[in-house]
Coordinates of C-alpha atoms and ligand atoms in Angstrom, one line a residue:
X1 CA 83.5 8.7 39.1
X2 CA 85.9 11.4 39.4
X3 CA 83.7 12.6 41.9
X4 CA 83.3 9.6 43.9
X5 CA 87.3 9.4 44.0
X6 CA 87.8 12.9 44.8
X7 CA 85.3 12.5 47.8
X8 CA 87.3 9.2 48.4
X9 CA 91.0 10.6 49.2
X10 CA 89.7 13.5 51.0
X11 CA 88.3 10.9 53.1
X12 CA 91.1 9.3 53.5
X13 CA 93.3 12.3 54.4
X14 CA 90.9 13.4 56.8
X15 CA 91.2 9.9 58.7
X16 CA 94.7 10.0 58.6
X17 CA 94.5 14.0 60.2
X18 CA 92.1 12.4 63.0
X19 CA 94.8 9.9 63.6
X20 CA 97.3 12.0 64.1
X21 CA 95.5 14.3 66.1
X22 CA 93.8 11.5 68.2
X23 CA 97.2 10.4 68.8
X24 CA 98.9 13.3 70.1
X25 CA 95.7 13.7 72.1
X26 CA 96.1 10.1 73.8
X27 CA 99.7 11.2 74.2
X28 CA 98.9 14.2 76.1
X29 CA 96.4 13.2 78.2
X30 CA 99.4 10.3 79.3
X31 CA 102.0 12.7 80.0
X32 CA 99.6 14.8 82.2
X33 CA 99.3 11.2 83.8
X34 CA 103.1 10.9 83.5
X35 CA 104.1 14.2 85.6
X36 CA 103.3 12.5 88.7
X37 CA 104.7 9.1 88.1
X38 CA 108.1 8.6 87.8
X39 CA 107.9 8.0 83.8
X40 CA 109.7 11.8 83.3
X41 CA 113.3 11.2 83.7
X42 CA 116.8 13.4 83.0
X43 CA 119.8 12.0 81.2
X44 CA 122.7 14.3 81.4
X45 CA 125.3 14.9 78.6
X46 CA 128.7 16.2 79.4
X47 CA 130.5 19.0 77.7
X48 CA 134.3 19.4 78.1
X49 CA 136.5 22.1 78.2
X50 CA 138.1 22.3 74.8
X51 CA 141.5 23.1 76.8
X52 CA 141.4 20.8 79.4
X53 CA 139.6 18.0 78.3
X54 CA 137.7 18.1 81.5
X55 CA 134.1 17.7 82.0
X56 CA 132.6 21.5 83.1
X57 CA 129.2 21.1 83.2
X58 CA 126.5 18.6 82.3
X59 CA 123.4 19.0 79.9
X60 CA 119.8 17.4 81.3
X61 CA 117.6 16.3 78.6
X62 CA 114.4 15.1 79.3
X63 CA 113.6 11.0 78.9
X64 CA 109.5 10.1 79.0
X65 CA 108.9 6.4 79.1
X66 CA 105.8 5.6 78.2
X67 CA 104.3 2.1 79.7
X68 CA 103.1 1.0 76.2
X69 CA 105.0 3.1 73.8
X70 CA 108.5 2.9 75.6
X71 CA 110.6 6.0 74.7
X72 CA 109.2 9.1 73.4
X73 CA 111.5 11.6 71.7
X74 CA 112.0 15.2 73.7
X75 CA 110.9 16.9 70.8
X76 CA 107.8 15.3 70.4
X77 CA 106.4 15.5 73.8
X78 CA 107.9 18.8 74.7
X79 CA 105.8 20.1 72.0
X80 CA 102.7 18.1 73.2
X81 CA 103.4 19.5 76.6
X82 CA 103.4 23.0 74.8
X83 CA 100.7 22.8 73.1
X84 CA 98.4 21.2 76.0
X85 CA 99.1 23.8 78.6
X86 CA 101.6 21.1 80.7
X87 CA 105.1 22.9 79.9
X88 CA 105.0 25.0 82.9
X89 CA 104.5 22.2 85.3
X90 CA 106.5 19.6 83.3
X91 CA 109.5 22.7 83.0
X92 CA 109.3 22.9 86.9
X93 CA 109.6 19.2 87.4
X94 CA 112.7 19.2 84.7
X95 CA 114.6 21.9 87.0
X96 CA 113.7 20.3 89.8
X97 CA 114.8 17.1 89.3
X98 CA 118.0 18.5 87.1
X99 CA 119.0 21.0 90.8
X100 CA 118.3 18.3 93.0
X101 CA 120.5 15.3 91.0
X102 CA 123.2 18.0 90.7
X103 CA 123.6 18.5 94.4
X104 CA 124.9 14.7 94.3
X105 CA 127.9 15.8 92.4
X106 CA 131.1 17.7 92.8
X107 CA 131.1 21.1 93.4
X108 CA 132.8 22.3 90.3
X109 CA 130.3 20.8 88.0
X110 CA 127.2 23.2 86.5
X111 CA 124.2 21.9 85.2
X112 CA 122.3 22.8 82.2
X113 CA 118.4 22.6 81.7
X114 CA 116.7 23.5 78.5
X115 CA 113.8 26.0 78.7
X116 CA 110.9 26.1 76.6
X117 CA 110.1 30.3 75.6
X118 CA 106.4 29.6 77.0
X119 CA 108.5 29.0 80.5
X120 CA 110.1 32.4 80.0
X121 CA 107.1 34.5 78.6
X122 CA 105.2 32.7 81.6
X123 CA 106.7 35.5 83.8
X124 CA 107.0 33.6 86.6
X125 CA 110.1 31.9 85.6
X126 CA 112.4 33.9 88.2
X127 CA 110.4 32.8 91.0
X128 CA 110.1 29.5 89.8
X129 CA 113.8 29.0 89.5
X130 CA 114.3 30.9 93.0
X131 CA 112.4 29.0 94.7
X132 CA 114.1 25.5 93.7
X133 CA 117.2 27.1 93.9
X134 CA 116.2 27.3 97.5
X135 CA 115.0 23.9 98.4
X136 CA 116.8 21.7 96.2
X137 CA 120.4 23.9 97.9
X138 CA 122.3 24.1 94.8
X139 CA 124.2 27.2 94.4
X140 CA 123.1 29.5 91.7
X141 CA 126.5 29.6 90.2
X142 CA 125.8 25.8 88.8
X143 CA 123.0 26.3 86.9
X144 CA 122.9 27.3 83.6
X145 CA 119.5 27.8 81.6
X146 CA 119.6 27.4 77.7
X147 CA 117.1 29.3 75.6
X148 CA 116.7 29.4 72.0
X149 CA 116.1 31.8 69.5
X150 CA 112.9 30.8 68.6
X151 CA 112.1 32.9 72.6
X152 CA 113.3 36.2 70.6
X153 CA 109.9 36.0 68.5
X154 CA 107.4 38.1 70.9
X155 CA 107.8 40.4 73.7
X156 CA 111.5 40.9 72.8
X157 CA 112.1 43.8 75.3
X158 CA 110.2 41.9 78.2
X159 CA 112.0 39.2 77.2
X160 CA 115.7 40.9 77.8
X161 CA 114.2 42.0 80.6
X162 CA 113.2 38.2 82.3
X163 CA 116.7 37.3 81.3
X164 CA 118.4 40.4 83.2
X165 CA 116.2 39.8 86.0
X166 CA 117.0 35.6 86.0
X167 CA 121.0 36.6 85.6
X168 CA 120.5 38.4 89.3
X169 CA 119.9 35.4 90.8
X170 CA 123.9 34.3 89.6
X171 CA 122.7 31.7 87.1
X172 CA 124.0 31.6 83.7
X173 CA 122.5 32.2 80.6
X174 CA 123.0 30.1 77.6
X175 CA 122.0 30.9 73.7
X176 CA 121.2 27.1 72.4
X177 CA 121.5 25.6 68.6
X178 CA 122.4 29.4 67.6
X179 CA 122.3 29.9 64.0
X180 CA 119.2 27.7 62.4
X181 CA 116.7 29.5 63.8
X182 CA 116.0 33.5 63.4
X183 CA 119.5 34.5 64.8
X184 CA 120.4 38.0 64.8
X185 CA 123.4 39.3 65.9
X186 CA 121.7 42.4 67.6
X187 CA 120.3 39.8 70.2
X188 CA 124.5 40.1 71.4
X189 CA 123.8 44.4 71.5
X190 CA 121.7 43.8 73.9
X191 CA 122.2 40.5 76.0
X192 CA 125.8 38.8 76.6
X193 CA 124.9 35.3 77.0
X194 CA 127.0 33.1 79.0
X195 CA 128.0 31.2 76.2
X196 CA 127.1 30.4 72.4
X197 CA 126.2 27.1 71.6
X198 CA 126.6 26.4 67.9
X199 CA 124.4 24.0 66.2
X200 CA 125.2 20.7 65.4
X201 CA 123.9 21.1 61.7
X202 CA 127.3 23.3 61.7
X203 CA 129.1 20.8 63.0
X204 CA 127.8 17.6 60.9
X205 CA 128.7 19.6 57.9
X206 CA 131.8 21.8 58.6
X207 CA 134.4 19.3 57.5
X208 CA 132.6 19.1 53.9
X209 CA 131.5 22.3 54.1
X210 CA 133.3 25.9 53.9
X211 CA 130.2 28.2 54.8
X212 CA 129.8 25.6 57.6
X213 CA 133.0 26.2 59.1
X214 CA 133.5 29.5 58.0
X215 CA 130.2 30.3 60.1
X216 CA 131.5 28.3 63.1
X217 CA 134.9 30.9 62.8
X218 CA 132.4 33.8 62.6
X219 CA 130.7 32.8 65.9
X220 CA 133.5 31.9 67.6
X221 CA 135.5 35.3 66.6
X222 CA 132.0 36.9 67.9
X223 CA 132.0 35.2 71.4
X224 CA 135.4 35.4 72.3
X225 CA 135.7 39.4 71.1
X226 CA 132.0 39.6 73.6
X227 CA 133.5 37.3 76.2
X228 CA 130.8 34.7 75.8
X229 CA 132.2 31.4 75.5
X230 CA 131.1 29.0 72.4
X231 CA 130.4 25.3 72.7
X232 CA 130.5 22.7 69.9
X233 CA 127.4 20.8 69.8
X234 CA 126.9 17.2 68.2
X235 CA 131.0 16.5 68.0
X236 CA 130.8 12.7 66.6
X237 CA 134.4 12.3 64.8
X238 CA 138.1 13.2 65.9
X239 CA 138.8 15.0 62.8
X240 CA 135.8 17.3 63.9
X241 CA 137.1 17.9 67.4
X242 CA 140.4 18.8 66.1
X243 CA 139.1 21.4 64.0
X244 CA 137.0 22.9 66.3
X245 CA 139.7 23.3 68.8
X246 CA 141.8 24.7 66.2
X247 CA 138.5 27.8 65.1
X248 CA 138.7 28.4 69.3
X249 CA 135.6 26.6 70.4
X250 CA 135.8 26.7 74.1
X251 CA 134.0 23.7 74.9
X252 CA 132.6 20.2 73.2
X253 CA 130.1 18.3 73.5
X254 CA 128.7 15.1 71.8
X255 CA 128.6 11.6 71.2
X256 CA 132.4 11.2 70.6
X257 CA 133.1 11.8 74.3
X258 CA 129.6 10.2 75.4
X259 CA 125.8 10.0 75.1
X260 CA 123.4 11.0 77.7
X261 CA 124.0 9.3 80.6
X262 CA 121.4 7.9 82.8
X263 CA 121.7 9.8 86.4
X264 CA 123.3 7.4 88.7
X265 CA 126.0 7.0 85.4
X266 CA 126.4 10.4 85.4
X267 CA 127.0 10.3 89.2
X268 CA 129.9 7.7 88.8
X269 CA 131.5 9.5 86.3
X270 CA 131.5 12.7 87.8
X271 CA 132.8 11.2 91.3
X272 CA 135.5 9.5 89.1
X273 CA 136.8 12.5 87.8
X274 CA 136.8 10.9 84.5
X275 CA 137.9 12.3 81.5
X276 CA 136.2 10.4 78.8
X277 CA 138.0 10.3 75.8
X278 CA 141.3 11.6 76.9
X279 CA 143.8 11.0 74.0
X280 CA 141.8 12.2 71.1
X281 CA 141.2 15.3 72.9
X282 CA 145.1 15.4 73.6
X283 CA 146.6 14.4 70.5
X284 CA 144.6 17.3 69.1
X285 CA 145.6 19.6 71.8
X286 CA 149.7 18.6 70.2
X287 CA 148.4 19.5 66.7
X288 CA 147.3 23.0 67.9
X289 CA 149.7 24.1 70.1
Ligands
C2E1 P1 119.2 20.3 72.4 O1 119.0 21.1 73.7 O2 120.0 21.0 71.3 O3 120.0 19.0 72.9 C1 121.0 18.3 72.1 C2 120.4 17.1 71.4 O4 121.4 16.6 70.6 C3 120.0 16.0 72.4 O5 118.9 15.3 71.8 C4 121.3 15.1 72.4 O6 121.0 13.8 72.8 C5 121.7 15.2 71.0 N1 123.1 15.0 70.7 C6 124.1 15.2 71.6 N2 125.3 14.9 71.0 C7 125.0 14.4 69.8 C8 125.8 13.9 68.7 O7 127.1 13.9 68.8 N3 125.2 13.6 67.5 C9 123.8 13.7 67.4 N4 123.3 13.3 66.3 N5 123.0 14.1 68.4 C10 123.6 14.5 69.6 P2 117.6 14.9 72.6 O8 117.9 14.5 73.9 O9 116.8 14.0 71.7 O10 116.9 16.3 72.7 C11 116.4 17.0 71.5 C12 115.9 18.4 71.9 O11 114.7 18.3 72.7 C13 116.9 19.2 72.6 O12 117.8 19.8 71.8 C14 115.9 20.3 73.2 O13 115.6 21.2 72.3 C15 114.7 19.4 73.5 N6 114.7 19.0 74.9 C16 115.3 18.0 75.5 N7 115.1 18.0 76.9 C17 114.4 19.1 77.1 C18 113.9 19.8 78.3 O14 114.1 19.3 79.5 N8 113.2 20.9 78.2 C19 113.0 21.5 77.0 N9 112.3 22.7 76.9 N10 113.5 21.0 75.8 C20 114.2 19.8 75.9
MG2 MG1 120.2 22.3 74.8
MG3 MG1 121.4 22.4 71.2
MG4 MG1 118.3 21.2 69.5

């Protein structure tokens, strides 16, 4: 009987594994359908300048809308796209379509795109990101690429080198969600990124938290004694932006100054010159100075 069960639930777990991989199959084989429909999107995020409480740059984050599922989370089907040999194409479309969407705004705005470490250990990113660069128009000096640590894992050496070699073309180079995954500080010996962008696990927790915001005062002492600025990721609450601004953050982003923003609310914004959530950002601005 014991038997009979045993036999029963690994049945039973083995169905649920063929689910799960059926279903990332079926999702798969719909994205590859998906990269030359119009189902791949960007929203765009902005992030202010902790000083100004202007908008500098924007982030694009990719939106898939499936016909029958309806939105599908970035994580999930950048993974997929990893795993089924697609991020290359679906990373060119992403830059494409983030290069071309920024040539419709002011001058003064960058634009950041989030690369996958298969894009960079490709080796073909430089001439992938020259060549849009080229027929999208957009100057090199407003685009901003952000990599993570998890790209530090293999091929370190060549991979300095592809960044070295992308920083030619007069891009910037951003280190994303620093500090959850395999961070070391030697990565800073021998690459100055751009800017720092702390993650928002810091954030969330730094007002309850000491090693939280103690950490978030270590990499912000770090970047400003490199000259690499450090954004705030995930800012939700006042009481967080003041503090953040107060440990020298140089920019914010998150939803207390707004969610992604679909592309043509993005485009209104930016035309407006509007500062989103002005006064919070001001009052603290009094507190500190
Ligand atoms: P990320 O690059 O760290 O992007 C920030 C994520 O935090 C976004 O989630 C954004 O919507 C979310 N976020 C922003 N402000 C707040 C806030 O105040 N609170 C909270 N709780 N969340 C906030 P999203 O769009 O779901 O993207 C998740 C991740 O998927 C991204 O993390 C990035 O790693 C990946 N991803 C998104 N688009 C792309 C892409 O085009 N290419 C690649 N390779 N990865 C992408
Ligand atoms: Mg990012
Ligand atoms: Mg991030
Ligand atoms: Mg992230």
């Amino acid at each position: 009987r014991a038997k009979q069960q045993g036999r029963g639930i690994v049945c039973f777990f083995s169905a649920e594994m063929d689910r799960a991989t059926q279903d990332r199959r079926e999702l798969e084989r719909d994205l590859r359908a998906a990269l030359d429909s119009g189902e791949i999107t960007l929203a765009y995020q902005p992030v202010l300048s902790a000083s100004t409480g202007q908008i500098t740059s924007v982030e694009a984050l990719a939106r898939w809308h499936h016909p029958v599922r309806g939105p599908i989370p970035p994580d999930l089907f950048i993974s997929i796209a990893e795993e089924g040999g697609l991020i290359a194409q679906l990373g060119k479309r992403i830059l494409r379509i983030a290069c071309e969407e920024a040539m419709d705004w002011p001058e003064h705005i960058k634009v950041a795109v989030n690369i996958s470490p298969m894009q960079v250990h490709a080796g073909d990113l430089f001439k992938v990101v020259r060549h849009i660069l080229t027929i999208t128009g957009l100057s090199p000096r407003r685009l901003q690429l952000e990599v993570t640590e998890g790209l530090f894992l293999r091929d370190i050496d060549h991979t300095f080198r592809e960044l070295d070699q992308l920083r030619t073309l007069g891009i910037q180079i951003l280190m994303d969600d620093f500090g959850v995954g395999y961070s070391s500080l030697s990565y800073f010996e021998r690459f100055r990124f751009d800017k720092v962008k702390i993650d928002q696990s810091f954030v969330r927790q730094m007002l309850a938290s000491q090693a939280s915001s103690a950490i978030i005062q270590a990499v912000v002492g770090l970047g400003t004694k490199l000259g690499m600025g450090v954004v705030a990721e995930g800012v939700e609450t006042a009481e967080q932006m003041a503090a953040l601004v107060e440990a020298g953050c140089t920019h914010l982003q998150g939803y207390l100054f707004s969610k992604p923003l679909r592309s043509a609310e993005i485009k209104a914004c930016l035309l407006a010159n509007a500062r989103f959530v002005p006064r919070p950002i001001e009052s603290a601005l009094r507190v500190v100075s």
